[in-house]
Amino acid sequence: MSHPVLLVIAHGSRDPRHAATVHALTERVRAERPGLRVETAFLEFNAPSVPRVLERLAAEGADEIVALPLLLTRAFHAKTDIPSVLREARARLPRLHIRQADVLGPSPLLNATLERRLREAGVRPGDLPRTGLVLASAGSSDPEAIAVIAEIARELRHTGWCAVRPAFASASLPRTEDAVRALRAEGAERVAVAPYVIAPGRLPDRIAAGAEAAGADVLADVLGPAPELARLLLDRYDEARVMVGASSLSA
């Protein structure tokens, strides 16, 4: 039996760095698992679109698809946009069996990716007791997504940082610069900002600008095509693939 196709669905951005980073990540996934067919699609701004990729796969004879949202939390895109696009595709392409995989976060592999980016930015284990960390996400109006970011910040607090605060580039407060200043006011000697976003774009740039404006000592890179993130994509694919197999057996 052939494996289901992995379709990675990214949001998309007018910033060309976004699509380049997404493609670099999916290339790493292919390298991690040779023989697995991995396709990339975007909800908006970039090509190819999700419907176009699914139409091509159906025309080529694919029958099982695992659609993996390249999202860190279960917010609007995961709960509404992607399910809507997939429902429309199922109606138009009844031969395709499409299952939506879970979002990427929270996961220890995401935390490991954050740690990697902070190390690359110059943070050493001995720095943590005197360093405050800002966990800066894109932001959401969804309470579930906000709660997840706050919980990750609480978990990170127990890994040695003197303090950890969440921040948001849009929709929610506090902003990155406010979180940096709050940590300073609480007595943190140094402040590091870790963007909890996958690829560059307008909101990550807003995080970086806030970190600079408030005088953060360290700004880590976005998560990007890290090996831990590629393994996480494959973990989510495998979880969904098991469910695809179970559904096929019970059909």
PDB file of C-alpha atoms in Angstrom:
ATOM      1  CA  MET A   1       0.000   0.000   0.000  1.00  0.00           C
ATOM      2  CA  SER A   2       1.398   3.423  -0.969  1.00  0.00           C
ATOM      3  CA  HIS A   3       1.772   6.072   1.698  1.00  0.00           C
ATOM      4  CA  PRO A   4      -0.623   9.028   1.726  1.00  0.00           C
ATOM      5  CA  VAL A   5       0.743  12.201   0.192  1.00  0.00           C
ATOM      6  CA  LEU A   6       1.800  14.803   2.741  1.00  0.00           C
ATOM      7  CA  LEU A   7       0.352  18.183   1.788  1.00  0.00           C
ATOM      8  CA  VAL A   8       1.864  20.978   3.891  1.00  0.00           C
ATOM      9  CA  ILE A   9      -0.487  23.970   3.987  1.00  0.00           C
ATOM     10  CA  ALA A  10       1.147  27.292   4.829  1.00  0.00           C
ATOM     11  CA  HIS A  11      -0.609  30.618   5.213  1.00  0.00           C
ATOM     12  CA  GLY A  12       1.395  32.516   2.623  1.00  0.00           C
ATOM     13  CA  SER A  13       2.790  36.037   2.590  1.00  0.00           C
ATOM     14  CA  ARG A  14       3.665  38.853   0.203  1.00  0.00           C
ATOM     15  CA  ASP A  15       7.170  38.634   1.707  1.00  0.00           C
ATOM     16  CA  PRO A  16       9.191  36.287  -0.531  1.00  0.00           C
ATOM     17  CA  ARG A  17      11.195  35.084   2.486  1.00  0.00           C
ATOM     18  CA  HIS A  18       8.057  33.343   3.775  1.00  0.00           C
ATOM     19  CA  ALA A  19       7.583  30.973   0.829  1.00  0.00           C
ATOM     20  CA  ALA A  20      11.338  30.376   0.561  1.00  0.00           C
ATOM     21  CA  THR A  21      11.440  29.280   4.217  1.00  0.00           C
ATOM     22  CA  VAL A  22       8.406  27.028   3.821  1.00  0.00           C
ATOM     23  CA  HIS A  23       9.956  25.336   0.798  1.00  0.00           C
ATOM     24  CA  ALA A  24      13.257  24.895   2.636  1.00  0.00           C
ATOM     25  CA  LEU A  25      11.377  23.196   5.466  1.00  0.00           C
ATOM     26  CA  THR A  26       9.496  20.820   3.171  1.00  0.00           C
ATOM     27  CA  GLU A  27      12.771  19.978   1.423  1.00  0.00           C
ATOM     28  CA  ARG A  28      14.190  18.980   4.806  1.00  0.00           C
ATOM     29  CA  VAL A  29      11.127  16.811   5.417  1.00  0.00           C
ATOM     30  CA  ARG A  30      11.748  15.050   2.091  1.00  0.00           C
ATOM     31  CA  ALA A  31      15.358  14.496   3.039  1.00  0.00           C
ATOM     32  CA  GLU A  32      14.309  13.059   6.416  1.00  0.00           C
ATOM     33  CA  ARG A  33      11.991  10.543   4.750  1.00  0.00           C
ATOM     34  CA  PRO A  34      13.034   9.623   1.225  1.00  0.00           C
ATOM     35  CA  GLY A  35      10.196   8.144  -0.799  1.00  0.00           C
ATOM     36  CA  LEU A  36       7.475  10.174   0.889  1.00  0.00           C
ATOM     37  CA  ARG A  37       5.735  12.514  -1.520  1.00  0.00           C
ATOM     38  CA  VAL A  38       5.597  15.977   0.039  1.00  0.00           C
ATOM     39  CA  GLU A  39       3.664  18.810  -1.585  1.00  0.00           C
ATOM     40  CA  THR A  40       3.352  22.436  -0.513  1.00  0.00           C
ATOM     41  CA  ALA A  41       0.352  24.741  -0.877  1.00  0.00           C
ATOM     42  CA  PHE A  42      -0.655  28.164   0.421  1.00  0.00           C
ATOM     43  CA  LEU A  43      -3.915  29.638   1.646  1.00  0.00           C
ATOM     44  CA  GLU A  44      -3.215  33.037   0.092  1.00  0.00           C
ATOM     45  CA  PHE A  45      -0.614  35.328  -1.477  1.00  0.00           C
ATOM     46  CA  ASN A  46       1.567  32.500  -2.831  1.00  0.00           C
ATOM     47  CA  ALA A  47       1.145  29.772  -5.418  1.00  0.00           C
ATOM     48  CA  PRO A  48       0.238  27.007  -5.668  1.00  0.00           C
ATOM     49  CA  SER A  49      -3.125  27.218  -3.897  1.00  0.00           C
ATOM     50  CA  VAL A  50      -4.549  24.307  -1.940  1.00  0.00           C
ATOM     51  CA  PRO A  51      -7.334  23.566  -4.482  1.00  0.00           C
ATOM     52  CA  ARG A  52      -4.859  23.631  -7.361  1.00  0.00           C
ATOM     53  CA  VAL A  53      -2.500  21.139  -5.712  1.00  0.00           C
ATOM     54  CA  LEU A  54      -5.347  18.808  -4.762  1.00  0.00           C
ATOM     55  CA  GLU A  55      -6.726  18.913  -8.322  1.00  0.00           C
ATOM     56  CA  ARG A  56      -3.295  18.004  -9.685  1.00  0.00           C
ATOM     57  CA  LEU A  57      -2.873  15.160  -7.212  1.00  0.00           C
ATOM     58  CA  ALA A  58      -6.289  13.760  -8.114  1.00  0.00           C
ATOM     59  CA  ALA A  59      -5.456  13.977 -11.831  1.00  0.00           C
ATOM     60  CA  GLU A  60      -2.220  12.078 -11.169  1.00  0.00           C
ATOM     61  CA  GLY A  61      -4.080   9.262  -9.431  1.00  0.00           C
ATOM     62  CA  ALA A  62      -3.378  10.010  -5.773  1.00  0.00           C
ATOM     63  CA  ASP A  63      -6.110   8.741  -3.486  1.00  0.00           C
ATOM     64  CA  GLU A  64      -5.053   9.538   0.119  1.00  0.00           C
ATOM     65  CA  ILE A  65      -3.865  12.919   1.358  1.00  0.00           C
ATOM     66  CA  VAL A  66      -2.749  14.066   4.793  1.00  0.00           C
ATOM     67  CA  ALA A  67      -3.247  17.848   4.860  1.00  0.00           C
ATOM     68  CA  LEU A  68      -0.931  19.301   7.498  1.00  0.00           C
ATOM     69  CA  PRO A  69      -1.502  22.902   8.637  1.00  0.00           C
ATOM     70  CA  LEU A  70       1.831  24.665   9.047  1.00  0.00           C
ATOM     71  CA  LEU A  71       0.439  26.387  12.120  1.00  0.00           C
ATOM     72  CA  LEU A  72       1.608  26.516  15.717  1.00  0.00           C
ATOM     73  CA  THR A  73      -1.785  26.854  17.432  1.00  0.00           C
ATOM     74  CA  ARG A  74      -5.403  25.959  16.773  1.00  0.00           C
ATOM     75  CA  ALA A  75      -6.718  29.378  15.797  1.00  0.00           C
ATOM     76  CA  PHE A  76      -8.947  30.648  12.982  1.00  0.00           C
ATOM     77  CA  HIS A  77      -6.971  29.227  10.072  1.00  0.00           C
ATOM     78  CA  ALA A  78      -6.856  25.738  11.596  1.00  0.00           C
ATOM     79  CA  LYS A  79     -10.463  25.744  12.781  1.00  0.00           C
ATOM     80  CA  THR A  80     -12.164  27.509   9.875  1.00  0.00           C
ATOM     81  CA  ASP A  81     -10.115  28.379   6.781  1.00  0.00           C
ATOM     82  CA  ILE A  82      -8.362  25.074   6.152  1.00  0.00           C
ATOM     83  CA  PRO A  83     -11.379  22.840   6.980  1.00  0.00           C
ATOM     84  CA  SER A  84     -13.491  24.939   4.597  1.00  0.00           C
ATOM     85  CA  VAL A  85     -10.993  24.604   1.751  1.00  0.00           C
ATOM     86  CA  LEU A  86     -10.706  20.853   2.339  1.00  0.00           C
ATOM     87  CA  ARG A  87     -14.501  20.369   2.464  1.00  0.00           C
ATOM     88  CA  GLU A  88     -14.856  22.082  -0.893  1.00  0.00           C
ATOM     89  CA  ALA A  89     -12.087  19.901  -2.330  1.00  0.00           C
ATOM     90  CA  ARG A  90     -13.730  16.705  -1.070  1.00  0.00           C
ATOM     91  CA  ALA A  91     -16.983  17.719  -2.753  1.00  0.00           C
ATOM     92  CA  ARG A  92     -15.260  18.400  -6.082  1.00  0.00           C
ATOM     93  CA  LEU A  93     -12.812  15.493  -5.895  1.00  0.00           C
ATOM     94  CA  PRO A  94     -14.703  12.594  -4.287  1.00  0.00           C
ATOM     95  CA  ARG A  95     -11.954  10.080  -5.122  1.00  0.00           C
ATOM     96  CA  LEU A  96      -9.558  11.859  -2.795  1.00  0.00           C
ATOM     97  CA  HIS A  97      -9.542  10.787   0.852  1.00  0.00           C
ATOM     98  CA  ILE A  98      -8.294  13.879   2.693  1.00  0.00           C
ATOM     99  CA  ARG A  99      -7.552  14.007   6.394  1.00  0.00           C
ATOM    100  CA  GLN A 100      -6.496  17.167   8.187  1.00  0.00           C
ATOM    101  CA  ALA A 101      -3.591  16.575  10.564  1.00  0.00           C
ATOM    102  CA  ASP A 102      -3.259  18.365  13.868  1.00  0.00           C
ATOM    103  CA  VAL A 103      -1.454  21.688  14.203  1.00  0.00           C
ATOM    104  CA  LEU A 104       2.180  21.605  15.229  1.00  0.00           C
ATOM    105  CA  GLY A 105       1.983  23.007  18.723  1.00  0.00           C
ATOM    106  CA  PRO A 106       2.456  22.660  21.516  1.00  0.00           C
ATOM    107  CA  SER A 107       5.336  20.206  21.292  1.00  0.00           C
ATOM    108  CA  PRO A 108       8.701  19.571  22.953  1.00  0.00           C
ATOM    109  CA  LEU A 109      10.178  19.664  19.451  1.00  0.00           C
ATOM    110  CA  LEU A 110       9.042  23.274  19.068  1.00  0.00           C
ATOM    111  CA  ASN A 111      10.645  24.114  22.399  1.00  0.00           C
ATOM    112  CA  ALA A 112      13.824  22.415  21.191  1.00  0.00           C
ATOM    113  CA  THR A 113      13.733  24.537  18.039  1.00  0.00           C
ATOM    114  CA  LEU A 114      13.378  27.688  20.142  1.00  0.00           C
ATOM    115  CA  GLU A 115      16.385  26.618  22.198  1.00  0.00           C
ATOM    116  CA  ARG A 116      18.375  26.013  19.019  1.00  0.00           C
ATOM    117  CA  ARG A 117      17.618  29.491  17.684  1.00  0.00           C
ATOM    118  CA  LEU A 118      18.476  31.121  21.024  1.00  0.00           C
ATOM    119  CA  ARG A 119      21.794  29.250  21.184  1.00  0.00           C
ATOM    120  CA  GLU A 120      22.568  30.372  17.641  1.00  0.00           C
ATOM    121  CA  ALA A 121      21.821  33.958  18.728  1.00  0.00           C
ATOM    122  CA  GLY A 122      24.390  33.676  21.509  1.00  0.00           C
ATOM    123  CA  VAL A 123      22.448  32.607  24.597  1.00  0.00           C
ATOM    124  CA  ARG A 124      24.412  30.130  26.738  1.00  0.00           C
ATOM    125  CA  PRO A 125      23.055  27.933  29.545  1.00  0.00           C
ATOM    126  CA  GLY A 126      24.902  29.998  32.139  1.00  0.00           C
ATOM    127  CA  ASP A 127      23.095  33.133  30.939  1.00  0.00           C
ATOM    128  CA  LEU A 128      19.606  31.900  31.803  1.00  0.00           C
ATOM    129  CA  PRO A 129      19.424  32.755  35.548  1.00  0.00           C
ATOM    130  CA  ARG A 130      19.962  36.442  34.807  1.00  0.00           C
ATOM    131  CA  THR A 131      18.088  36.587  31.492  1.00  0.00           C
ATOM    132  CA  GLY A 132      14.411  37.227  30.904  1.00  0.00           C
ATOM    133  CA  LEU A 133      12.799  35.660  27.850  1.00  0.00           C
ATOM    134  CA  VAL A 134      10.041  37.098  25.680  1.00  0.00           C
ATOM    135  CA  LEU A 135       8.133  34.388  23.822  1.00  0.00           C
ATOM    136  CA  ALA A 136       6.844  36.445  20.898  1.00  0.00           C
ATOM    137  CA  SER A 137       4.098  34.931  18.765  1.00  0.00           C
ATOM    138  CA  ALA A 138       2.162  36.299  15.815  1.00  0.00           C
ATOM    139  CA  GLY A 139      -0.939  36.783  17.933  1.00  0.00           C
ATOM    140  CA  SER A 140      -4.565  35.716  17.645  1.00  0.00           C
ATOM    141  CA  SER A 141      -8.036  36.710  18.783  1.00  0.00           C
ATOM    142  CA  ASP A 142      -8.739  33.056  19.601  1.00  0.00           C
ATOM    143  CA  PRO A 143      -8.668  32.462  23.386  1.00  0.00           C
ATOM    144  CA  GLU A 144      -7.460  28.875  22.932  1.00  0.00           C
ATOM    145  CA  ALA A 145      -4.434  30.005  20.934  1.00  0.00           C
ATOM    146  CA  ILE A 146      -3.591  32.725  23.456  1.00  0.00           C
ATOM    147  CA  ALA A 147      -3.876  30.243  26.324  1.00  0.00           C
ATOM    148  CA  VAL A 148      -1.464  27.866  24.583  1.00  0.00           C
ATOM    149  CA  ILE A 149       1.176  30.593  24.227  1.00  0.00           C
ATOM    150  CA  ALA A 150       0.762  31.565  27.885  1.00  0.00           C
ATOM    151  CA  GLU A 151       1.149  27.936  28.965  1.00  0.00           C
ATOM    152  CA  ILE A 152       4.313  27.495  26.887  1.00  0.00           C
ATOM    153  CA  ALA A 153       5.736  30.617  28.542  1.00  0.00           C
ATOM    154  CA  ARG A 154       4.972  29.144  31.969  1.00  0.00           C
ATOM    155  CA  GLU A 155       6.681  25.878  31.016  1.00  0.00           C
ATOM    156  CA  LEU A 156       9.762  27.690  29.741  1.00  0.00           C
ATOM    157  CA  ARG A 157      10.009  29.557  33.032  1.00  0.00           C
ATOM    158  CA  HIS A 158      10.929  26.233  34.655  1.00  0.00           C
ATOM    159  CA  THR A 159      13.896  25.637  32.322  1.00  0.00           C
ATOM    160  CA  GLY A 160      16.203  28.150  34.011  1.00  0.00           C
ATOM    161  CA  TRP A 161      15.184  31.600  32.758  1.00  0.00           C
ATOM    162  CA  CYS A 162      14.818  34.236  35.473  1.00  0.00           C
ATOM    163  CA  ALA A 163      11.422  35.144  33.977  1.00  0.00           C
ATOM    164  CA  VAL A 164       9.418  34.472  30.804  1.00  0.00           C
ATOM    165  CA  ARG A 165       6.685  36.626  29.330  1.00  0.00           C
ATOM    166  CA  PRO A 166       4.495  35.997  26.279  1.00  0.00           C
ATOM    167  CA  ALA A 167       4.046  38.749  23.696  1.00  0.00           C
ATOM    168  CA  PHE A 168       2.041  39.133  20.495  1.00  0.00           C
ATOM    169  CA  ALA A 169       2.634  40.938  17.224  1.00  0.00           C
ATOM    170  CA  SER A 170      -1.074  41.419  16.528  1.00  0.00           C
ATOM    171  CA  ALA A 171      -4.599  40.961  17.911  1.00  0.00           C
ATOM    172  CA  SER A 172      -3.484  40.525  21.539  1.00  0.00           C
ATOM    173  CA  LEU A 173      -1.375  42.270  24.150  1.00  0.00           C
ATOM    174  CA  PRO A 174       1.308  42.777  25.321  1.00  0.00           C
ATOM    175  CA  ARG A 175       3.473  43.734  22.371  1.00  0.00           C
ATOM    176  CA  THR A 176       7.094  42.614  22.245  1.00  0.00           C
ATOM    177  CA  GLU A 177       8.511  45.970  23.317  1.00  0.00           C
ATOM    178  CA  ASP A 178       6.169  46.115  26.326  1.00  0.00           C
ATOM    179  CA  ALA A 179       7.195  42.624  27.441  1.00  0.00           C
ATOM    180  CA  VAL A 180      10.901  43.519  27.113  1.00  0.00           C
ATOM    181  CA  ARG A 181      10.430  46.647  29.226  1.00  0.00           C
ATOM    182  CA  ALA A 182       8.409  44.740  31.821  1.00  0.00           C
ATOM    183  CA  LEU A 183      11.207  42.194  32.237  1.00  0.00           C
ATOM    184  CA  ARG A 184      13.727  45.021  32.672  1.00  0.00           C
ATOM    185  CA  ALA A 185      11.490  46.575  35.319  1.00  0.00           C
ATOM    186  CA  GLU A 186      11.350  43.233  37.124  1.00  0.00           C
ATOM    187  CA  GLY A 187      15.143  43.169  37.367  1.00  0.00           C
ATOM    188  CA  ALA A 188      16.260  41.014  34.446  1.00  0.00           C
ATOM    189  CA  GLU A 189      19.878  41.887  33.629  1.00  0.00           C
ATOM    190  CA  ARG A 190      19.493  40.722  30.045  1.00  0.00           C
ATOM    191  CA  VAL A 191      16.456  40.136  27.846  1.00  0.00           C
ATOM    192  CA  ALA A 192      16.187  37.717  24.934  1.00  0.00           C
ATOM    193  CA  VAL A 193      13.346  37.672  22.411  1.00  0.00           C
ATOM    194  CA  ALA A 194      12.412  34.366  20.783  1.00  0.00           C
ATOM    195  CA  PRO A 195       9.974  34.639  17.856  1.00  0.00           C
ATOM    196  CA  TYR A 196       7.495  31.760  18.063  1.00  0.00           C
ATOM    197  CA  VAL A 197       6.812  31.903  14.340  1.00  0.00           C
ATOM    198  CA  ILE A 198       7.862  29.605  11.532  1.00  0.00           C
ATOM    199  CA  ALA A 199       8.797  31.925   8.682  1.00  0.00           C
ATOM    200  CA  PRO A 200       9.738  35.576   8.087  1.00  0.00           C
ATOM    201  CA  GLY A 201       7.105  38.110   7.153  1.00  0.00           C
ATOM    202  CA  ARG A 202       5.285  41.225   8.313  1.00  0.00           C
ATOM    203  CA  LEU A 203       4.494  40.027  11.844  1.00  0.00           C
ATOM    204  CA  PRO A 204       7.957  38.595  12.574  1.00  0.00           C
ATOM    205  CA  ASP A 205       9.376  41.923  11.359  1.00  0.00           C
ATOM    206  CA  ARG A 206       7.086  43.646  13.859  1.00  0.00           C
ATOM    207  CA  ILE A 207       8.488  41.408  16.609  1.00  0.00           C
ATOM    208  CA  ALA A 208      12.040  42.301  15.594  1.00  0.00           C
ATOM    209  CA  ALA A 209      11.230  46.019  15.507  1.00  0.00           C
ATOM    210  CA  GLY A 210       9.716  45.836  18.993  1.00  0.00           C
ATOM    211  CA  ALA A 211      12.754  44.007  20.340  1.00  0.00           C
ATOM    212  CA  GLU A 212      15.074  46.643  18.878  1.00  0.00           C
ATOM    213  CA  ALA A 213      12.948  49.547  20.070  1.00  0.00           C
ATOM    214  CA  ALA A 214      12.973  48.275  23.654  1.00  0.00           C
ATOM    215  CA  GLY A 215      16.679  47.445  23.626  1.00  0.00           C
ATOM    216  CA  ALA A 216      16.526  43.651  23.889  1.00  0.00           C
ATOM    217  CA  ASP A 217      19.977  42.109  24.216  1.00  0.00           C
ATOM    218  CA  VAL A 218      19.262  39.079  22.032  1.00  0.00           C
ATOM    219  CA  LEU A 219      16.866  38.502  19.140  1.00  0.00           C
ATOM    220  CA  ALA A 220      16.660  34.909  17.958  1.00  0.00           C
ATOM    221  CA  ASP A 221      15.748  33.935  14.418  1.00  0.00           C
ATOM    222  CA  VAL A 222      12.366  32.505  13.410  1.00  0.00           C
ATOM    223  CA  LEU A 223      11.963  28.748  13.781  1.00  0.00           C
ATOM    224  CA  GLY A 224      12.554  28.153  10.065  1.00  0.00           C
ATOM    225  CA  PRO A 225      13.682  24.875   8.498  1.00  0.00           C
ATOM    226  CA  ALA A 226      15.161  23.421  11.675  1.00  0.00           C
ATOM    227  CA  PRO A 227      15.645  19.628  11.885  1.00  0.00           C
ATOM    228  CA  GLU A 228      13.434  19.449  14.985  1.00  0.00           C
ATOM    229  CA  LEU A 229      10.622  21.163  13.108  1.00  0.00           C
ATOM    230  CA  ALA A 230      10.957  18.777  10.164  1.00  0.00           C
ATOM    231  CA  ARG A 231      10.688  15.830  12.560  1.00  0.00           C
ATOM    232  CA  LEU A 232       7.593  17.375  14.094  1.00  0.00           C
ATOM    233  CA  LEU A 233       5.917  17.615  10.685  1.00  0.00           C
ATOM    234  CA  LEU A 234       6.606  13.927  10.174  1.00  0.00           C
ATOM    235  CA  ASP A 235       5.242  13.117  13.640  1.00  0.00           C
ATOM    236  CA  ARG A 236       1.973  14.905  12.836  1.00  0.00           C
ATOM    237  CA  TYR A 237       1.838  13.163   9.455  1.00  0.00           C
ATOM    238  CA  ASP A 238       2.333   9.753  11.064  1.00  0.00           C
ATOM    239  CA  GLU A 239      -0.384  10.420  13.632  1.00  0.00           C
ATOM    240  CA  ALA A 240      -2.842  11.355  10.909  1.00  0.00           C
ATOM    241  CA  ARG A 241      -1.727   8.491   8.662  1.00  0.00           C
ATOM    242  CA  VAL A 242      -2.606   5.967  11.361  1.00  0.00           C
ATOM    243  CA  MET A 243      -6.090   7.485  11.486  1.00  0.00           C
ATOM    244  CA  VAL A 244      -6.340   7.372   7.684  1.00  0.00           C
ATOM    245  CA  GLY A 245      -5.528   3.651   7.809  1.00  0.00           C
ATOM    246  CA  ALA A 246      -8.048   3.048  10.575  1.00  0.00           C
ATOM    247  CA  SER A 247     -10.712   4.894   8.628  1.00  0.00           C
ATOM    248  CA  SER A 248      -9.965   2.855   5.521  1.00  0.00           C
ATOM    249  CA  LEU A 249     -10.274  -0.419   7.437  1.00  0.00           C
ATOM    250  CA  SER A 250     -13.618   0.580   8.949  1.00  0.00           C
ATOM    251  CA  ALA A 251     -15.040   1.933   5.693  1.00  0.00           C
TER     252      ALA A 251
END
